[in-house]
Short mmCIF file of C-alpha atoms in Angstrom, two decimals:
data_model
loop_
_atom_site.label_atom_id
_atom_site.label_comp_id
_atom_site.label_asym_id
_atom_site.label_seq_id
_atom_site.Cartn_x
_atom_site.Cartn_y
_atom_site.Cartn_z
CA UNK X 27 89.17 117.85 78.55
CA UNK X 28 91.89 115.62 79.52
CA UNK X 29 92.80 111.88 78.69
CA UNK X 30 91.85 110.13 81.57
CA UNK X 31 94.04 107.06 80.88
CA UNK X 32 97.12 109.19 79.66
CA UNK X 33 96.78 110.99 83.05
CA UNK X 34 96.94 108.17 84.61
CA UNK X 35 99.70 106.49 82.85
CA UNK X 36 102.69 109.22 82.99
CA UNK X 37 102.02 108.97 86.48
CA UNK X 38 102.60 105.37 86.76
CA UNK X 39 98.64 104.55 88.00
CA UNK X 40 98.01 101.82 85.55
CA UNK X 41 98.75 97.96 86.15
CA UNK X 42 95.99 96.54 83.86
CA UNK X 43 92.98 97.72 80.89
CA UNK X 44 90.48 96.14 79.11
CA UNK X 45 90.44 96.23 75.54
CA UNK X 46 88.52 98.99 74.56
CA UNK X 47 88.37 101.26 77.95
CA UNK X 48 90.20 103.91 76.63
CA UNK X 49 87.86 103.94 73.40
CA UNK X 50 84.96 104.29 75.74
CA UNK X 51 86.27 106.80 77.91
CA UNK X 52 87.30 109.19 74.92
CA UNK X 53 83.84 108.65 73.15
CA UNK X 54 81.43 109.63 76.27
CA UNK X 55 81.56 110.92 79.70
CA UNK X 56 81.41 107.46 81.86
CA UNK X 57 80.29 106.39 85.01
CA UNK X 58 82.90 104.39 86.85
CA UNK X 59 83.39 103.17 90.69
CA UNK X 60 85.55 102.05 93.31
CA UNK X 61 84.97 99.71 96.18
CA UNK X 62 85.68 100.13 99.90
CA UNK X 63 86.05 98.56 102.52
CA UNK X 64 84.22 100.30 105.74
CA UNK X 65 85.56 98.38 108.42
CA UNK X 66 87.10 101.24 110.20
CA UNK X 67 86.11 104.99 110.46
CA UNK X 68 88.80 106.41 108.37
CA UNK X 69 90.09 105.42 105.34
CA UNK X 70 94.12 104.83 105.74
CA UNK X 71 96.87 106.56 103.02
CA UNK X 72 96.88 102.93 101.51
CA UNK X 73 93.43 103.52 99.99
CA UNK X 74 94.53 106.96 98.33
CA UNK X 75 95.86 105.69 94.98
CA UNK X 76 92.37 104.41 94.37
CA UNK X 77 90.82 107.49 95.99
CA UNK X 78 93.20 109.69 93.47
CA UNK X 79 91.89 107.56 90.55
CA UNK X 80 88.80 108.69 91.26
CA UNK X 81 90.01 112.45 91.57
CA UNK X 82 91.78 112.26 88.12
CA UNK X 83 88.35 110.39 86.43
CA UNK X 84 86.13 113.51 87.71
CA UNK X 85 88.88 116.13 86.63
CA UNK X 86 88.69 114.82 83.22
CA UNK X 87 85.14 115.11 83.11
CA UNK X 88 84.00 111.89 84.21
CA UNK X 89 81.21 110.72 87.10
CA UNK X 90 82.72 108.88 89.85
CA UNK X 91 80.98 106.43 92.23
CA UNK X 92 82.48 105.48 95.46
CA UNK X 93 80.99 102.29 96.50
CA UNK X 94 81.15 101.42 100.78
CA UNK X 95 80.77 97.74 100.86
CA UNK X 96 78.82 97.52 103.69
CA UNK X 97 77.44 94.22 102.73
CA UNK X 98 80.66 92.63 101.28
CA UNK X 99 82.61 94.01 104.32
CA UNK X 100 80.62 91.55 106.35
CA UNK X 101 82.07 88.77 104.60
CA UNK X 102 86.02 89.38 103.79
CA UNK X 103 87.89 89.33 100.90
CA UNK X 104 90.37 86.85 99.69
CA UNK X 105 92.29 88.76 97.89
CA UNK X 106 95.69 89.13 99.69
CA UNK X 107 94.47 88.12 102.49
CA UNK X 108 95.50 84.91 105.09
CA UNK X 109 92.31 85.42 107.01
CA UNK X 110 88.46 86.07 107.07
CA UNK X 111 87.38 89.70 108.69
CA UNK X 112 85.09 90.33 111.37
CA UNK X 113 81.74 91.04 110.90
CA UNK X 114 80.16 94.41 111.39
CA UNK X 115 76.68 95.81 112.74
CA UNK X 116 74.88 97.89 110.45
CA UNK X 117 74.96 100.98 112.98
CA UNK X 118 78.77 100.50 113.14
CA UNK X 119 78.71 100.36 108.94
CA UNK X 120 76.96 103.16 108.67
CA UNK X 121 78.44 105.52 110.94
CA UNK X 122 81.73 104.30 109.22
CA UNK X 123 80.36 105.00 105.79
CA UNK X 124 79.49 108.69 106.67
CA UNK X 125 83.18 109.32 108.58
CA UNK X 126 84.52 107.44 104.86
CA UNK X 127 82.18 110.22 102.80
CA UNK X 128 83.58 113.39 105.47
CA UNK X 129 87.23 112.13 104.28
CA UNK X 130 86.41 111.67 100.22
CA UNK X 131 84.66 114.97 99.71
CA UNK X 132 87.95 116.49 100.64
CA UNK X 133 88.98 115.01 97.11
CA UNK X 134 85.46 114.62 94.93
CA UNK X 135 82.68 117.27 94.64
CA UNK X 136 79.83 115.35 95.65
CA UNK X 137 77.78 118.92 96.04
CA UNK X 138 77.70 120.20 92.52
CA UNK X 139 74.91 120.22 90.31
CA UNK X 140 77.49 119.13 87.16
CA UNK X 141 76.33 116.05 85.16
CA UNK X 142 79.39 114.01 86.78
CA UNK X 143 79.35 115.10 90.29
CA UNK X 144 80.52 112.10 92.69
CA UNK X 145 77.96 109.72 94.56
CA UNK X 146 78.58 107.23 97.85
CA UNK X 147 76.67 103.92 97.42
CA UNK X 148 76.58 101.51 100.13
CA UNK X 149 75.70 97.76 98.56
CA UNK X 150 74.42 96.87 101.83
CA UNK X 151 71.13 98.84 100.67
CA UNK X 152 70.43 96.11 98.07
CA UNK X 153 72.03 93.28 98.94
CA UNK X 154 69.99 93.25 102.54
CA UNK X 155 67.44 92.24 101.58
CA UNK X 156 68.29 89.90 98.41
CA UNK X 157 67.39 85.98 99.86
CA UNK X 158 70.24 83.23 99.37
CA UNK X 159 67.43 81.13 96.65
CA UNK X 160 66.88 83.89 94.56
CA UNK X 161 70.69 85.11 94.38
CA UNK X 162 71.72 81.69 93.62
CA UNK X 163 68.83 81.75 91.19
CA UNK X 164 69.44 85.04 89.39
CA UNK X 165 73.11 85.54 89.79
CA UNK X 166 75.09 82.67 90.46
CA UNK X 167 73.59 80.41 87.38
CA UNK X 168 75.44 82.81 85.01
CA UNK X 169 78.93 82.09 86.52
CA UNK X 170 80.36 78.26 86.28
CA UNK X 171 82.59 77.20 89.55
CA UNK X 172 85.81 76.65 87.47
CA UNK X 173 85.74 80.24 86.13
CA UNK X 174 85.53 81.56 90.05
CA UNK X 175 88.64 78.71 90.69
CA UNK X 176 90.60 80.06 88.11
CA UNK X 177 90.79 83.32 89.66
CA UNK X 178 94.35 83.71 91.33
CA UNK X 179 93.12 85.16 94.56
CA UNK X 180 91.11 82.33 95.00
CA UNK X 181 94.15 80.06 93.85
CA UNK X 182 96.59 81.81 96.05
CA UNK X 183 94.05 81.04 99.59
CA UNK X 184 93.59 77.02 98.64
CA UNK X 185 97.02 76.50 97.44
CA UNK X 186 98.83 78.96 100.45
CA UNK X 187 99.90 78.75 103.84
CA UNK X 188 96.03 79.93 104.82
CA UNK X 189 95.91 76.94 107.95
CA UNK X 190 91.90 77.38 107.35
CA UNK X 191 92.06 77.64 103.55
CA UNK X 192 89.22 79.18 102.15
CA UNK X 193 85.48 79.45 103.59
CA UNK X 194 82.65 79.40 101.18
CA UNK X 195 81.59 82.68 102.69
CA UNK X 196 84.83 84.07 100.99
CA UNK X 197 84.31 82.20 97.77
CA UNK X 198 81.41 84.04 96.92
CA UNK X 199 82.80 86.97 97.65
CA UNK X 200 83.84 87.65 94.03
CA UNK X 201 80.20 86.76 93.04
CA UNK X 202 78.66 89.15 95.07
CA UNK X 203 81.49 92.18 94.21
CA UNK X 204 80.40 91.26 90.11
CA UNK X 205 76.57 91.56 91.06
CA UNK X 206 77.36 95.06 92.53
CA UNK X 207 78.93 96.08 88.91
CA UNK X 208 75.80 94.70 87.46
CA UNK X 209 73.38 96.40 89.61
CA UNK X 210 75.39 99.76 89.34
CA UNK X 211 75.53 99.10 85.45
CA UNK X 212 71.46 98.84 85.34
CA UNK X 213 70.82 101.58 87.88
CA UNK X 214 73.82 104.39 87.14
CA UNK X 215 74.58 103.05 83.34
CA UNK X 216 78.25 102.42 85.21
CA UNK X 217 80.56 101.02 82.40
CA UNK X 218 83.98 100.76 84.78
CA UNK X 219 85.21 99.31 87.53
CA UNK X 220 88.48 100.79 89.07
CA UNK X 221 90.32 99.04 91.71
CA UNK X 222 93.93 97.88 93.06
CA UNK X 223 95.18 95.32 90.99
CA UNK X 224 94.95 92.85 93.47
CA UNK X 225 91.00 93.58 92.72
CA UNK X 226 91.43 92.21 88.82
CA UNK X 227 89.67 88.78 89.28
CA UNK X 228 86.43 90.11 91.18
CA UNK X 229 86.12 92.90 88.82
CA UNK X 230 86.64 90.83 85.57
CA UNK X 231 83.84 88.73 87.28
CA UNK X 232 81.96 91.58 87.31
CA UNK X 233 82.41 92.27 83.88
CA UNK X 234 81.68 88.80 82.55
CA UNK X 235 78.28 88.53 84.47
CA UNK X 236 77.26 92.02 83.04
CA UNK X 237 77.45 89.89 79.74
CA UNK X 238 76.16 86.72 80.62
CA UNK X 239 73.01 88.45 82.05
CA UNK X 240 72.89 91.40 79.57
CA UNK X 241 74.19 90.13 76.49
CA UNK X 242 77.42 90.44 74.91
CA UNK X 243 76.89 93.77 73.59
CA UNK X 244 76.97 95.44 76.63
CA UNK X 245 80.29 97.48 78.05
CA UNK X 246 81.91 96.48 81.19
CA UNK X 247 85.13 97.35 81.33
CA UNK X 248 87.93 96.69 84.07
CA UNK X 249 90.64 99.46 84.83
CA UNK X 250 93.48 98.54 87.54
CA UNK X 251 95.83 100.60 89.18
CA UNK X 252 99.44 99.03 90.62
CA UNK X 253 100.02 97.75 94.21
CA UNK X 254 102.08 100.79 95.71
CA UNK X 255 104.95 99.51 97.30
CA UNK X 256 108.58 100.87 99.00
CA UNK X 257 112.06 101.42 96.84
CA UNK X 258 113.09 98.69 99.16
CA UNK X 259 110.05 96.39 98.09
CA UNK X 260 108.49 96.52 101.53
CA UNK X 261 104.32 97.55 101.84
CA UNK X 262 103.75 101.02 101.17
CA UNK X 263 101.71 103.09 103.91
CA UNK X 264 102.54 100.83 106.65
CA UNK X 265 104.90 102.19 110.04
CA UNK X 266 106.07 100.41 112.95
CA UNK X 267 103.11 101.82 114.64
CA UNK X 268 100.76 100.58 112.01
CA UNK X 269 98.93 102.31 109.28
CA UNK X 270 99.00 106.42 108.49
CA UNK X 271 95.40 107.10 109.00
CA UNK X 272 93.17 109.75 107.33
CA UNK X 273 91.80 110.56 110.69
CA UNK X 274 93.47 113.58 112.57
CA UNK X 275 92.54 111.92 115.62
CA UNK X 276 94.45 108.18 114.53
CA UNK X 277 97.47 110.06 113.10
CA UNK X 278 97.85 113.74 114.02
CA UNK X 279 98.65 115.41 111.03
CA UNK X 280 102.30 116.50 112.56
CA UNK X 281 102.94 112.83 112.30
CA UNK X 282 100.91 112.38 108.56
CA UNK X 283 103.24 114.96 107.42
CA UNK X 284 106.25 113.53 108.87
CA UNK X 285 105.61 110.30 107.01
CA UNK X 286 105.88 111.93 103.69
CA UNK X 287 108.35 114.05 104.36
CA UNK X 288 110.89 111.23 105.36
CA UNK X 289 109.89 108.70 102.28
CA UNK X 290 113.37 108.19 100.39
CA UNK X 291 114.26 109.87 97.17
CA UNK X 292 113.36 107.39 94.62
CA UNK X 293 110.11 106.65 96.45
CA UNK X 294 109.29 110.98 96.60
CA UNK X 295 109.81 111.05 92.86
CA UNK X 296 107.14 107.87 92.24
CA UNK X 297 104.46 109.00 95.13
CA UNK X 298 104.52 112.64 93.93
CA UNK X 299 102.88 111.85 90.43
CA UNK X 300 100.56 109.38 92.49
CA UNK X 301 99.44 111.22 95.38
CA UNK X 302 99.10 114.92 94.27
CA UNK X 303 97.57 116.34 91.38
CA UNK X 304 100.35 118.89 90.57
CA UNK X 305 100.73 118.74 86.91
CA UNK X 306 103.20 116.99 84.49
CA UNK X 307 105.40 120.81 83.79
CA UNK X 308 105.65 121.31 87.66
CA UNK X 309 107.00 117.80 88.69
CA UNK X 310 108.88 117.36 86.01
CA UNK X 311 110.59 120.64 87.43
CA UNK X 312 110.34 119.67 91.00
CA UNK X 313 112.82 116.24 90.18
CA UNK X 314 115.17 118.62 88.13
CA UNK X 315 115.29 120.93 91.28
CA UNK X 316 115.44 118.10 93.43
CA UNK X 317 118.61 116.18 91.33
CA UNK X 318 120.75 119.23 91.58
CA UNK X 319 120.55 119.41 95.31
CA UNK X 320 118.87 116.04 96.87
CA UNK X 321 120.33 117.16 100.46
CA UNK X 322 116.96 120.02 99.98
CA UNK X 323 114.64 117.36 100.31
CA UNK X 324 112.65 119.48 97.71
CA UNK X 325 110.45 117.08 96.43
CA UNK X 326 109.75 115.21 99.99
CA UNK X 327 108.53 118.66 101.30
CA UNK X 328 106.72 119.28 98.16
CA UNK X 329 104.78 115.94 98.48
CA UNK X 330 104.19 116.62 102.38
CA UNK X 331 102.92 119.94 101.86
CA UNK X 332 100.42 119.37 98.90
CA UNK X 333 99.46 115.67 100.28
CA UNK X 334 98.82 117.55 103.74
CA UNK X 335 96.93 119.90 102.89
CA UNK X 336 94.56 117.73 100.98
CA UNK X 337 93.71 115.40 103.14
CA UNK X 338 93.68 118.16 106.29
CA UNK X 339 94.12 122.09 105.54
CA UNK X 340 96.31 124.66 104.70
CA UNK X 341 96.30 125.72 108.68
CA UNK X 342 97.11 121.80 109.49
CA UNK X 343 100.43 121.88 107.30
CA UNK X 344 101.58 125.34 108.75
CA UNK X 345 100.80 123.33 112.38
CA UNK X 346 102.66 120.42 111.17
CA UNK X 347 105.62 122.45 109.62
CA UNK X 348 105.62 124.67 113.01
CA UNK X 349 105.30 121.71 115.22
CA UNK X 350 108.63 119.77 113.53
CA UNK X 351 110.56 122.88 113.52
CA UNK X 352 110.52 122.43 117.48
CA UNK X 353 112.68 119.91 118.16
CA UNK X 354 115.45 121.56 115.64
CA UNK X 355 113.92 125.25 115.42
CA UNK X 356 114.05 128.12 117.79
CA UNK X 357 110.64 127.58 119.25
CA UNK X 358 109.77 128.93 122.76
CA UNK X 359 107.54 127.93 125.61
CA UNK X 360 104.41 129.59 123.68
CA UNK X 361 105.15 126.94 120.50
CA UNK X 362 104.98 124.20 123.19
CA UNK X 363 101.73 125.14 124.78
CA UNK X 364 100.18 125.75 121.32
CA UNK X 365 100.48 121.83 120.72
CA UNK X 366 97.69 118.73 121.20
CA UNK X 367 98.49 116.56 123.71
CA UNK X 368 99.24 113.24 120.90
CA UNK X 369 101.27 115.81 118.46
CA UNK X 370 103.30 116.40 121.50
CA UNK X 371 103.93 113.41 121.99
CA UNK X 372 104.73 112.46 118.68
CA UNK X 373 107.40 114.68 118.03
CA UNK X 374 109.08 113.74 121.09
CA UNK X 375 108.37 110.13 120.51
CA UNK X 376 111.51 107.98 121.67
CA UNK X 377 113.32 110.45 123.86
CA UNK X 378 114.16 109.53 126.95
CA UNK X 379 110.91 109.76 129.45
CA UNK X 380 110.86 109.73 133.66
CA UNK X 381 108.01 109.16 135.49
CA UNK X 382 108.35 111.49 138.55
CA UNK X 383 105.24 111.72 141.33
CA UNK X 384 103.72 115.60 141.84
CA UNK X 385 105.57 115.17 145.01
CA UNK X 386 108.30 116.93 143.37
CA UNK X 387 107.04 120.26 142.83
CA UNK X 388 108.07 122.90 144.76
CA UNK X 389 111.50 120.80 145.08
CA UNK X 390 114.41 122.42 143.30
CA UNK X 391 115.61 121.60 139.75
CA UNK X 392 118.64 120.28 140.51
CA UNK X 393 117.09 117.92 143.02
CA UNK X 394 114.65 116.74 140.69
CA UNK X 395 116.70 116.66 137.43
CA UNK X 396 119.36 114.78 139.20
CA UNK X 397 117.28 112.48 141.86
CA UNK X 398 113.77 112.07 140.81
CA UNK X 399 114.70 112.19 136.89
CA UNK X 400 118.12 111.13 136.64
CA UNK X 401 118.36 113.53 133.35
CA UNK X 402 122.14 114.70 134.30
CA UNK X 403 124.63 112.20 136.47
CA UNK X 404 125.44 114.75 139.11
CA UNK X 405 124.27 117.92 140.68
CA UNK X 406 127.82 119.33 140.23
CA UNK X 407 127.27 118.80 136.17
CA UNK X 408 124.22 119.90 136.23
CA UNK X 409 125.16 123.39 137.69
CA UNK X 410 128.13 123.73 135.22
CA UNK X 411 125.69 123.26 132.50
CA UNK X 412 123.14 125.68 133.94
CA UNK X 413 125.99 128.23 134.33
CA UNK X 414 126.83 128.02 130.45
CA UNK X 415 123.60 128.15 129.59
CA UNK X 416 123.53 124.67 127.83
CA UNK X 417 119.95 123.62 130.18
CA UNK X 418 116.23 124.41 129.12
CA UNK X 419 113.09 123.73 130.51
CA UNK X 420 110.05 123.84 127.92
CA UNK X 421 112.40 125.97 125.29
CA UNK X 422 113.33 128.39 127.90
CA UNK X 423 116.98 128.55 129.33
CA UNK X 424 116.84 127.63 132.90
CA UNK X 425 119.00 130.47 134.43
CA UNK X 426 119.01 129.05 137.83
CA UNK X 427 119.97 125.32 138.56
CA UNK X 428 118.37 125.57 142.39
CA UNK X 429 114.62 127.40 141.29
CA UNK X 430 111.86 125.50 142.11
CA UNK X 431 109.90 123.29 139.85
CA UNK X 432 106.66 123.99 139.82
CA UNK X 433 102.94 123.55 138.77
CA UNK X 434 103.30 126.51 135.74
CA UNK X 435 106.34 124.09 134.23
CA UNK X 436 103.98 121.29 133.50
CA UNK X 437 102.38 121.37 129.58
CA UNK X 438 99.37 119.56 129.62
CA UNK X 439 98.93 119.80 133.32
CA UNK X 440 101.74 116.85 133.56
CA UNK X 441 105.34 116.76 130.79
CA UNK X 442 108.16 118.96 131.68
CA UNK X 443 110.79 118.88 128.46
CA UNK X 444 114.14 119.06 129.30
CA UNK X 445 116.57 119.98 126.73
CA UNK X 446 120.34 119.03 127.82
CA UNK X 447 122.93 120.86 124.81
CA UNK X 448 121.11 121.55 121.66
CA UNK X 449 119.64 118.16 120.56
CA UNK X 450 119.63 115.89 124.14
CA UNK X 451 115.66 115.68 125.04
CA UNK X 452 114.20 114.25 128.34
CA UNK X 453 110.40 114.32 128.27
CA UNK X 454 109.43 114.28 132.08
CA UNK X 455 106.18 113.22 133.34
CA UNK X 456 104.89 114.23 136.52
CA UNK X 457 101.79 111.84 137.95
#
């Protein structure tokens, strides 16, 4: 069995240990857990270095617990954060924590009957019913105020920019994150917390109340991996259009794979030890390949392909890799009609779009690519172009500049794509 901590560390996944974790984890198969937030039905990629920390602890023959913090999701977390979250229903936290599971069994076997087979906790299920006098009774006599000050997340909200500094509702945040550890610890015999680093103080926390209540003999132990960040420094997982969901339906996988595919060289070489469990022999190989010939892109369509299929299928990433060979590739009119509406979209996202009324059909393409859609200058340059063949309409060559445009040309029911030369696209719409 392999060395869970020396899999994680050659591929760059540790920030922070505990003293004696990696005893622990050689001596006995241990029960460890990461928390999640379930304030949105899909987990986004910025949660998958955590998720893979839990894919690396099962492979090595340990039991992983993925904890939906249905309960501390009402409250928000300081850590890293300027402001307090919303609060959620339960209906809403529980349909979110089932969407959360859907996406996580694609990387844990939750269905086996093996000793260390993956469970989903929610801590709404016993913190719902645990009243305010006997939490502060039980729980919060074992930890002293300046210990929870001391913590840097809390530091960071009172001495920031925060312009509402920091609500008691977030300041026991940490408290009730360290009672989950010690209720998972009694219930599961869970030794480990694993989290983002930003996640050290509340899990220490944790830790140190597992002692206070239990005794000093007991083993908590704390296991962090680094904040994931750009070559250039700037947040990892993050796009103009905001995060790179897990959810087909929030990012189609065309555009998932496109963000991996495009991440620079340096950053390719990092994410592909984090983000795919291809071992040590084959990257290794992969960045030799990949330095003799960067122009290749062979480890950027490595990454893409394995993180792709992962997360969605095999048939997604032949999709994906079909779909972006259209706006370079020698697709036809089928290709096109094959797509989703969104991935459509998205891979003609910033090209030039009209907005022409139905009125136009029947008219003739010249009088609509020139009048209606003012795609080509003239009607004179448009027929020289249609003569030498430089003009398609949906990947086919338009052979006549004066045929009708009609109801058949729309995809969808409403785009025309205009292709002017070999890489000038004009998406049309027709309302």
């Amino acid at each position: 069995m392999k060395n869970f901590v020396e899999e994680l560390k050659w591929r760059g996944m540790i920030a922070q240990i505990m003293p004696g974790a990696e005893e622990l984890l050689q001596k006995e198969m241990v029960t460890a857990y990461l928390g999640t937030d379930p304030t949105a039905d899909s987990l986004h990629i910025g949660h998958l270095c955590g998720i893979m920390m839990l894919r690396h602890l099962q492979r090595c023959g340990h039991k992983p617990i993925i904890l939906v913090g249905g309960a501390t999701g009402m409250i928000g977390d300081p850590s890293g954060k300027s402001q307090e979250r919303n609060l959620l229903d339960t209906e809403t936290l529980y349909h979110n924590q089932e969407c959360i599971k859907a996406q996580v069994a694609k990387f844990l076997d939750f269905d086996s009957k093996a000793e260390n087979a993956a469970e989903m906790v929610n801590n709404y299920d016993w913190m719902k019913d645990f009243s305010f006098l006997e939490f502060a009774r039980t729980v919060g006599k074992h930890i002293t105020v300046n210990y929870m000050l001391a913590k840097d997340s809390v530091q960071q909200r009172l001495n920031g920019t925060a312009r509402d500094g920091l609500s008691f509702t977030e300041f026991t945040y940490q408290l009730l994150q360290g009672y989950d550890f010690l209720h998972l610890y009694r219930e599961k015999n869970c030794k480990m917390q694993l989290g983002g680093n930003d996640q050290w103080g509340n899990i220490t926390t944790g830790t140190e109340l597992i002692r206070r209540t239990l005794g000093n003999e007991c083993e908590a132990y704390a296991l962090t991996c680094p904040l994931i960040t750009k070559a250039d420094g700037k947040k990892f997982g993050k796009t103009e259009s905001g995060n790179v969901w897990l959810d087909p339906k929030r990012t189609t996988p065309y555009k998932f794979y496109q963000f991996w595919l495009n991440v620079s060289d340096d950053d390719a070489e990092k994410y592909i030890k984090i983000f795919t469990s291809l071992e040590k022999d084959v990257i290794d190989a992969l960045v030799e390949e990949h330095k003799q010939d960067p122009g290749r892109r062979v480890l950027q369509k490595r990454l893409a392909e394995e993180v792709t299929t992962m997360v969605h299928s095999k048939e997604a990433l032949d999709a994906a890799i079909e779909a972006s060979g259209i706006l370079f590739g020698k697709a036809t009119k089928d290709s096109l009609a094959k797509l989703d509406e969104q991935t459509f979209l998205d891979i003609f996202d910033g090209v030039p779009m009209f907005e022409v009324s139905k009125d136009v059909l029947g008219q003739p393409a010249v009088e609509v690519f020139t009048q209606a859609a003012a795609i080509f200058p003239s009607k004179g340059e448009m027929r020289k172009m249609v003569q030498g063949g430089g003009v398609s309409v949906n990947k086919e060559k338009l052979q006549q500049f004066d045929r009708p445009v009609t109801a058949d040309d729309l995809i969808e029911g409403k785009y025309i794509l205009v292709q002017k030369g070999k890489k000038n696209y004009f998406l049309v719409t027709v309302k």
